[in-house]
Amino acid sequence: MNKAVITNAIVPARRDPDDRSEMETQLLFGDLIEILEKRNQWRLVRNDFDAYEAWIDEKAFEIIDDKTFDEIKSATEFYVADLTSVMSLPDDTRQMLVLGSRLPSYHSLKKSLIINGKEYLLLQGKVISGRLNDEEFFNIIKKYRNAPYLWGGNTPFGIDCSGFTQMVYKISGRYRLPRNASQQAQHGKRIDFDERKPGDLAFFVNEKGNIHHVGIVWFNDTVLHAHGKVRQDLLLREGIYNQEIERFTHDLVLIRRLE
């Protein structure tokens, strides 16, 4: 089984090996993957972070050996902390990186990283690592405010509800969440509505009673969630109340705290 690291800035990961197939998630620069299957120019890959499997194009990554894979996996995780950053590639061209991109085996003094003997140099952008304190954590959350909704999206330029929650906890070094809301609802400690505090996760059900939406409990009895865009709405015992349209949009089922 080949192993690789994503070297494109943003990679659509699709349900089937076809450009017209639904995008299920996105991989970002620095993500580690395992290649499970080949079909023409497509590769079925497993994301090492959350074990999510989907199809990506073969031109999106760089094959690495097992030793390099393990070294990157065990090294300190550095993440791009600005909405966008600029990197110089080995061929002296430039590439934009987005918030949440991982910089594998990053050298903070040289502001560079080496993949298969080739140097990638970060020219612009703030880098963070380790577990962030509450203020830093909340600042990361704020960076996604007003990001447009995109099914399967993982960036400030398009994100869905569970991508939003997964990314902010990933970047902040606080918790390794799976990709989907129903999976995320199995993590952490269930708490009562009156115990909620900013940073907790609130989960919502559809008409069939299945968990299909997640948001981040925010200040002043509100929730931040990706619905049309990453927006702030009232969070009541019944669910999310949108004051603009004066009605409930999501039915609350539980709140969990990740510790």
mmCIF file of C-alpha atoms in Angstrom:
data_model
loop_
_atom_site.group_PDB
_atom_site.id
_atom_site.type_symbol
_atom_site.label_atom_id
_atom_site.label_comp_id
_atom_site.label_asym_id
_atom_site.label_seq_id
_atom_site.Cartn_x
_atom_site.Cartn_y
_atom_site.Cartn_z
ATOM 1 C CA MET A 1 0.000 0.000 0.000
ATOM 2 C CA ASN A 2 1.561 3.296 -1.133
ATOM 3 C CA LYS A 3 1.632 6.267 1.196
ATOM 4 C CA ALA A 4 1.694 9.917 0.196
ATOM 5 C CA VAL A 5 1.375 13.529 1.255
ATOM 6 C CA ILE A 6 -0.966 16.020 -0.408
ATOM 7 C CA THR A 7 0.996 18.730 -2.249
ATOM 8 C CA ASN A 8 -1.837 20.571 -3.998
ATOM 9 C CA ALA A 9 -3.386 23.426 -2.023
ATOM 10 C CA ILE A 10 -6.953 22.045 -2.042
ATOM 11 C CA VAL A 11 -8.002 18.649 -3.371
ATOM 12 C CA PRO A 12 -11.616 17.605 -3.960
ATOM 13 C CA ALA A 13 -12.181 14.068 -2.685
ATOM 14 C CA ARG A 14 -15.091 12.438 -4.500
ATOM 15 C CA ARG A 15 -17.489 9.560 -3.938
ATOM 16 C CA ASP A 16 -16.630 7.966 -7.294
ATOM 17 C CA PRO A 17 -13.618 8.248 -9.643
ATOM 18 C CA ASP A 18 -15.189 10.905 -11.847
ATOM 19 C CA ASP A 19 -14.916 14.703 -11.957
ATOM 20 C CA ARG A 20 -18.711 14.848 -12.037
ATOM 21 C CA SER A 21 -19.069 12.776 -8.872
ATOM 22 C CA GLU A 22 -20.181 14.374 -5.598
ATOM 23 C CA MET A 23 -17.418 15.905 -3.501
ATOM 24 C CA GLU A 24 -17.496 14.253 -0.083
ATOM 25 C CA THR A 25 -14.636 16.161 1.546
ATOM 26 C CA GLN A 26 -11.483 18.093 0.723
ATOM 27 C CA LEU A 27 -7.847 17.328 1.426
ATOM 28 C CA LEU A 28 -5.421 20.175 2.063
ATOM 29 C CA PHE A 29 -1.697 20.591 1.583
ATOM 30 C CA GLY A 30 0.228 18.432 4.035
ATOM 31 C CA ASP A 31 -2.491 15.848 4.689
ATOM 32 C CA LEU A 32 -1.181 12.300 4.906
ATOM 33 C CA ILE A 33 -2.949 9.611 2.878
ATOM 34 C CA GLU A 34 -2.777 5.911 2.096
ATOM 35 C CA ILE A 35 -3.540 4.790 -1.467
ATOM 36 C CA LEU A 36 -5.982 1.885 -1.494
ATOM 37 C CA GLU A 37 -6.886 1.462 -5.173
ATOM 38 C CA LYS A 38 -5.981 2.771 -8.630
ATOM 39 C CA ARG A 39 -8.389 3.392 -11.494
ATOM 40 C CA ASN A 40 -7.029 5.295 -14.506
ATOM 41 C CA GLN A 41 -5.866 8.701 -13.172
ATOM 42 C CA TRP A 42 -7.899 8.279 -9.982
ATOM 43 C CA ARG A 43 -6.780 6.984 -6.601
ATOM 44 C CA LEU A 44 -8.955 5.776 -3.758
ATOM 45 C CA VAL A 45 -7.261 7.141 -0.656
ATOM 46 C CA ARG A 46 -7.704 7.012 3.085
ATOM 47 C CA ASN A 47 -7.053 10.224 5.006
ATOM 48 C CA ASP A 48 -4.711 9.386 7.875
ATOM 49 C CA PHE A 49 -6.315 12.039 10.108
ATOM 50 C CA ASP A 50 -9.880 10.714 10.143
ATOM 51 C CA ALA A 51 -9.742 7.468 8.092
ATOM 52 C CA TYR A 52 -12.188 8.968 5.546
ATOM 53 C CA GLU A 53 -11.991 7.277 2.135
ATOM 54 C CA ALA A 54 -12.653 8.971 -1.210
ATOM 55 C CA TRP A 55 -11.286 9.300 -4.742
ATOM 56 C CA ILE A 56 -8.743 11.967 -5.737
ATOM 57 C CA ASP A 57 -6.692 12.735 -8.846
ATOM 58 C CA GLU A 58 -3.221 11.194 -9.064
ATOM 59 C CA LYS A 59 -1.591 14.616 -9.636
ATOM 60 C CA ALA A 60 -2.562 15.909 -6.183
ATOM 61 C CA PHE A 61 0.112 14.247 -4.048
ATOM 62 C CA GLU A 62 3.716 13.108 -3.666
ATOM 63 C CA ILE A 63 4.489 9.461 -2.896
ATOM 64 C CA ILE A 64 6.655 9.027 0.218
ATOM 65 C CA ASP A 65 8.200 5.949 1.822
ATOM 66 C CA ASP A 66 6.958 4.401 5.056
ATOM 67 C CA LYS A 67 9.789 5.924 7.094
ATOM 68 C CA THR A 68 8.990 9.464 5.923
ATOM 69 C CA PHE A 69 5.280 8.876 6.469
ATOM 70 C CA ASP A 70 5.878 7.755 10.052
ATOM 71 C CA GLU A 71 8.265 10.643 10.724
ATOM 72 C CA ILE A 72 5.707 13.195 9.524
ATOM 73 C CA LYS A 73 2.919 11.478 11.451
ATOM 74 C CA SER A 74 4.850 11.540 14.724
ATOM 75 C CA ALA A 75 6.300 15.052 14.316
ATOM 76 C CA THR A 76 4.813 18.184 15.865
ATOM 77 C CA GLU A 77 1.827 19.357 13.817
ATOM 78 C CA PHE A 78 2.192 22.862 12.385
ATOM 79 C CA TYR A 79 -0.791 24.528 10.693
ATOM 80 C CA VAL A 80 -1.319 27.622 8.579
ATOM 81 C CA ALA A 81 -3.221 30.059 10.802
ATOM 82 C CA ASP A 82 -4.113 32.802 8.298
ATOM 83 C CA LEU A 83 -6.954 32.663 5.794
ATOM 84 C CA THR A 84 -4.300 32.340 3.101
ATOM 85 C CA SER A 85 -0.533 31.966 3.015
ATOM 86 C CA VAL A 86 1.990 31.827 0.170
ATOM 87 C CA MET A 87 4.496 29.035 -0.392
ATOM 88 C CA SER A 88 7.405 28.773 -2.803
ATOM 89 C CA LEU A 89 7.470 25.352 -4.473
ATOM 90 C CA PRO A 90 10.581 23.389 -5.524
ATOM 91 C CA ASP A 91 10.189 24.654 -9.116
ATOM 92 C CA ASP A 92 10.280 28.293 -7.866
ATOM 93 C CA THR A 93 6.601 28.874 -8.592
ATOM 94 C CA ARG A 94 4.175 30.096 -5.939
ATOM 95 C CA GLN A 95 1.197 28.325 -4.406
ATOM 96 C CA MET A 96 -1.503 29.603 -2.082
ATOM 97 C CA LEU A 97 -2.219 27.653 1.092
ATOM 98 C CA VAL A 98 -5.417 28.026 3.094
ATOM 99 C CA LEU A 99 -6.236 28.077 6.784
ATOM 100 C CA GLY A 100 -5.733 24.628 8.282
ATOM 101 C CA SER A 101 -3.118 23.388 5.813
ATOM 102 C CA ARG A 102 -0.538 21.221 7.568
ATOM 103 C CA LEU A 103 3.168 21.883 7.166
ATOM 104 C CA PRO A 104 4.769 18.433 7.562
ATOM 105 C CA SER A 105 8.115 18.370 9.394
ATOM 106 C CA TYR A 106 8.158 22.171 9.370
ATOM 107 C CA HIS A 107 11.367 23.976 10.386
ATOM 108 C CA SER A 108 10.164 27.109 12.164
ATOM 109 C CA LEU A 109 13.465 29.009 11.928
ATOM 110 C CA LYS A 110 14.020 28.320 8.238
ATOM 111 C CA LYS A 111 10.264 28.566 7.522
ATOM 112 C CA SER A 112 10.593 25.599 5.229
ATOM 113 C CA LEU A 113 9.906 21.889 4.912
ATOM 114 C CA ILE A 114 11.458 19.082 2.889
ATOM 115 C CA ILE A 115 9.484 16.411 1.029
ATOM 116 C CA ASN A 116 11.505 13.766 -0.845
ATOM 117 C CA GLY A 117 14.550 16.032 -0.794
ATOM 118 C CA LYS A 118 12.655 18.988 -2.292
ATOM 119 C CA GLU A 119 12.292 22.232 -0.352
ATOM 120 C CA TYR A 120 9.016 24.085 0.146
ATOM 121 C CA LEU A 121 9.476 27.569 1.589
ATOM 122 C CA LEU A 122 6.728 29.491 3.385
ATOM 123 C CA LEU A 123 6.960 33.080 2.151
ATOM 124 C CA GLN A 124 3.987 34.559 3.964
ATOM 125 C CA GLY A 125 1.603 33.583 6.737
ATOM 126 C CA LYS A 126 1.349 32.795 10.423
ATOM 127 C CA VAL A 127 2.005 29.246 11.634
ATOM 128 C CA ILE A 128 0.707 27.662 14.860
ATOM 129 C CA SER A 129 1.261 24.369 16.671
ATOM 130 C CA GLY A 130 0.224 22.600 19.843
ATOM 131 C CA ARG A 131 -2.920 22.979 21.923
ATOM 132 C CA LEU A 132 -4.260 26.529 21.690
ATOM 133 C CA ASN A 133 -5.617 28.368 24.704
ATOM 134 C CA ASP A 134 -9.255 29.505 24.767
ATOM 135 C CA GLU A 135 -8.587 32.934 23.270
ATOM 136 C CA GLU A 136 -6.563 31.473 20.386
ATOM 137 C CA PHE A 137 -9.164 28.734 19.889
ATOM 138 C CA PHE A 138 -11.996 31.261 19.636
ATOM 139 C CA ASN A 139 -9.930 33.366 17.216
ATOM 140 C CA ILE A 140 -9.558 30.369 14.897
ATOM 141 C CA ILE A 141 -13.328 29.846 15.006
ATOM 142 C CA LYS A 142 -13.904 33.505 14.096
ATOM 143 C CA LYS A 143 -11.764 33.149 10.963
ATOM 144 C CA TYR A 144 -14.460 30.938 9.439
ATOM 145 C CA ARG A 145 -17.267 33.449 10.011
ATOM 146 C CA ASN A 146 -19.243 34.065 6.797
ATOM 147 C CA ALA A 147 -17.473 31.271 4.919
ATOM 148 C CA PRO A 148 -19.926 30.161 2.200
ATOM 149 C CA TYR A 149 -21.571 26.767 2.592
ATOM 150 C CA LEU A 150 -20.076 24.040 0.403
ATOM 151 C CA TRP A 151 -21.007 20.375 0.739
ATOM 152 C CA GLY A 152 -17.782 18.544 1.564
ATOM 153 C CA GLY A 153 -15.832 21.790 1.963
ATOM 154 C CA ASN A 154 -13.005 22.263 4.469
ATOM 155 C CA THR A 155 -11.807 25.821 3.808
ATOM 156 C CA PRO A 156 -12.827 29.434 4.547
ATOM 157 C CA PHE A 157 -13.823 29.648 0.876
ATOM 158 C CA GLY A 158 -16.386 26.871 1.203
ATOM 159 C CA ILE A 159 -17.217 24.599 4.139
ATOM 160 C CA ASP A 160 -19.995 22.428 5.517
ATOM 161 C CA CYS A 161 -21.178 22.041 9.093
ATOM 162 C CA SER A 162 -19.023 19.077 10.136
ATOM 163 C CA GLY A 163 -16.044 20.336 8.141
ATOM 164 C CA PHE A 164 -16.236 23.541 10.166
ATOM 165 C CA THR A 165 -16.231 21.763 13.519
ATOM 166 C CA GLN A 166 -13.573 19.258 12.493
ATOM 167 C CA MET A 167 -11.205 21.915 11.181
ATOM 168 C CA VAL A 168 -11.334 24.274 14.174
ATOM 169 C CA TYR A 169 -10.679 21.451 16.619
ATOM 170 C CA LYS A 170 -7.937 20.050 14.382
ATOM 171 C CA ILE A 171 -6.085 23.350 13.960
ATOM 172 C CA SER A 172 -6.338 24.172 17.646
ATOM 173 C CA GLY A 173 -4.781 20.853 18.638
ATOM 174 C CA ARG A 174 -7.722 20.046 20.902
ATOM 175 C CA TYR A 175 -9.441 16.994 19.465
ATOM 176 C CA ARG A 176 -9.318 14.604 16.504
ATOM 177 C CA LEU A 177 -12.892 14.589 15.250
ATOM 178 C CA PRO A 178 -14.208 12.321 12.470
ATOM 179 C CA ARG A 179 -15.613 13.941 9.333
ATOM 180 C CA ASN A 180 -19.406 13.589 9.596
ATOM 181 C CA ALA A 181 -21.817 15.094 12.139
ATOM 182 C CA SER A 182 -23.343 11.723 13.084
ATOM 183 C CA GLN A 183 -19.866 10.376 13.824
ATOM 184 C CA GLN A 184 -18.838 13.487 15.760
ATOM 185 C CA ALA A 185 -21.900 13.073 17.994
ATOM 186 C CA GLN A 186 -20.338 9.915 19.435
ATOM 187 C CA HIS A 187 -17.369 11.815 20.844
ATOM 188 C CA GLY A 188 -16.921 13.786 24.031
ATOM 189 C CA LYS A 189 -19.132 14.035 27.114
ATOM 190 C CA ARG A 190 -22.850 14.688 26.893
ATOM 191 C CA ILE A 191 -23.881 17.719 28.939
ATOM 192 C CA ASP A 192 -27.163 19.390 29.862
ATOM 193 C CA PHE A 193 -28.344 22.435 27.952
ATOM 194 C CA ASP A 194 -27.834 24.698 30.989
ATOM 195 C CA GLU A 195 -24.210 23.539 31.314
ATOM 196 C CA ARG A 196 -23.249 24.576 27.802
ATOM 197 C CA LYS A 197 -20.337 26.944 27.188
ATOM 198 C CA PRO A 198 -18.585 28.387 24.113
ATOM 199 C CA GLY A 199 -16.705 25.690 22.228
ATOM 200 C CA ASP A 200 -19.112 22.844 22.979
ATOM 201 C CA LEU A 201 -20.709 21.044 20.037
ATOM 202 C CA ALA A 202 -24.474 21.159 19.496
ATOM 203 C CA PHE A 203 -26.099 18.450 17.360
ATOM 204 C CA PHE A 204 -29.376 18.553 15.470
ATOM 205 C CA VAL A 205 -31.702 15.973 13.921
ATOM 206 C CA ASN A 206 -33.781 15.813 10.751
ATOM 207 C CA GLU A 207 -37.421 14.763 10.484
ATOM 208 C CA LYS A 208 -36.378 11.091 10.680
ATOM 209 C CA GLY A 209 -34.550 11.652 13.961
ATOM 210 C CA ASN A 210 -31.100 11.225 12.433
ATOM 211 C CA ILE A 211 -28.265 13.572 13.377
ATOM 212 C CA HIS A 212 -27.485 15.611 10.278
ATOM 213 C CA HIS A 213 -26.159 18.964 11.517
ATOM 214 C CA VAL A 214 -23.626 20.282 14.024
ATOM 215 C CA GLY A 215 -22.604 23.714 15.264
ATOM 216 C CA ILE A 216 -20.341 25.303 17.852
ATOM 217 C CA VAL A 217 -21.930 26.749 20.979
ATOM 218 C CA TRP A 218 -21.060 30.451 21.063
ATOM 219 C CA PHE A 219 -21.486 33.399 23.390
ATOM 220 C CA ASN A 220 -24.752 35.101 24.439
ATOM 221 C CA ASP A 221 -27.037 32.090 23.853
ATOM 222 C CA THR A 222 -25.986 31.654 20.223
ATOM 223 C CA VAL A 223 -24.468 29.014 17.975
ATOM 224 C CA LEU A 224 -22.079 29.261 15.011
ATOM 225 C CA HIS A 225 -22.919 26.821 12.234
ATOM 226 C CA ALA A 226 -22.549 26.372 8.480
ATOM 227 C CA HIS A 227 -25.996 26.910 6.984
ATOM 228 C CA GLY A 228 -25.871 28.938 3.779
ATOM 229 C CA LYS A 229 -22.720 30.356 5.322
ATOM 230 C CA VAL A 230 -21.034 30.118 8.700
ATOM 231 C CA ARG A 231 -23.532 32.217 10.603
ATOM 232 C CA GLN A 232 -24.536 33.095 14.147
ATOM 233 C CA ASP A 233 -28.061 32.276 15.307
ATOM 234 C CA LEU A 234 -29.885 31.915 18.604
ATOM 235 C CA LEU A 235 -29.529 28.550 20.353
ATOM 236 C CA LEU A 236 -32.601 27.646 22.394
ATOM 237 C CA ARG A 237 -33.646 24.378 24.024
ATOM 238 C CA GLU A 238 -35.758 23.583 20.973
ATOM 239 C CA GLY A 239 -32.950 24.243 18.514
ATOM 240 C CA ILE A 240 -31.608 26.977 16.252
ATOM 241 C CA TYR A 241 -33.811 30.044 15.851
ATOM 242 C CA ASN A 242 -33.094 32.279 12.858
ATOM 243 C CA GLN A 243 -34.201 35.793 13.760
ATOM 244 C CA GLU A 244 -34.010 36.984 10.139
ATOM 245 C CA ILE A 245 -36.753 34.616 8.995
ATOM 246 C CA GLU A 246 -38.331 34.325 12.463
ATOM 247 C CA ARG A 247 -38.485 30.555 12.710
ATOM 248 C CA PHE A 248 -36.605 27.486 13.942
ATOM 249 C CA THR A 249 -34.352 25.893 11.325
ATOM 250 C CA HIS A 250 -32.819 22.949 13.227
ATOM 251 C CA ASP A 251 -34.039 20.711 16.085
ATOM 252 C CA LEU A 252 -31.548 20.311 18.943
ATOM 253 C CA VAL A 253 -30.932 16.764 20.180
ATOM 254 C CA LEU A 254 -27.782 16.948 22.307
ATOM 255 C CA ILE A 255 -24.720 18.952 23.319
ATOM 256 C CA ARG A 256 -21.275 17.444 23.833
ATOM 257 C CA ARG A 257 -18.061 18.730 25.361
ATOM 258 C CA LEU A 258 -14.734 17.588 23.964
ATOM 259 C CA GLU A 259 -12.076 17.239 26.656
#
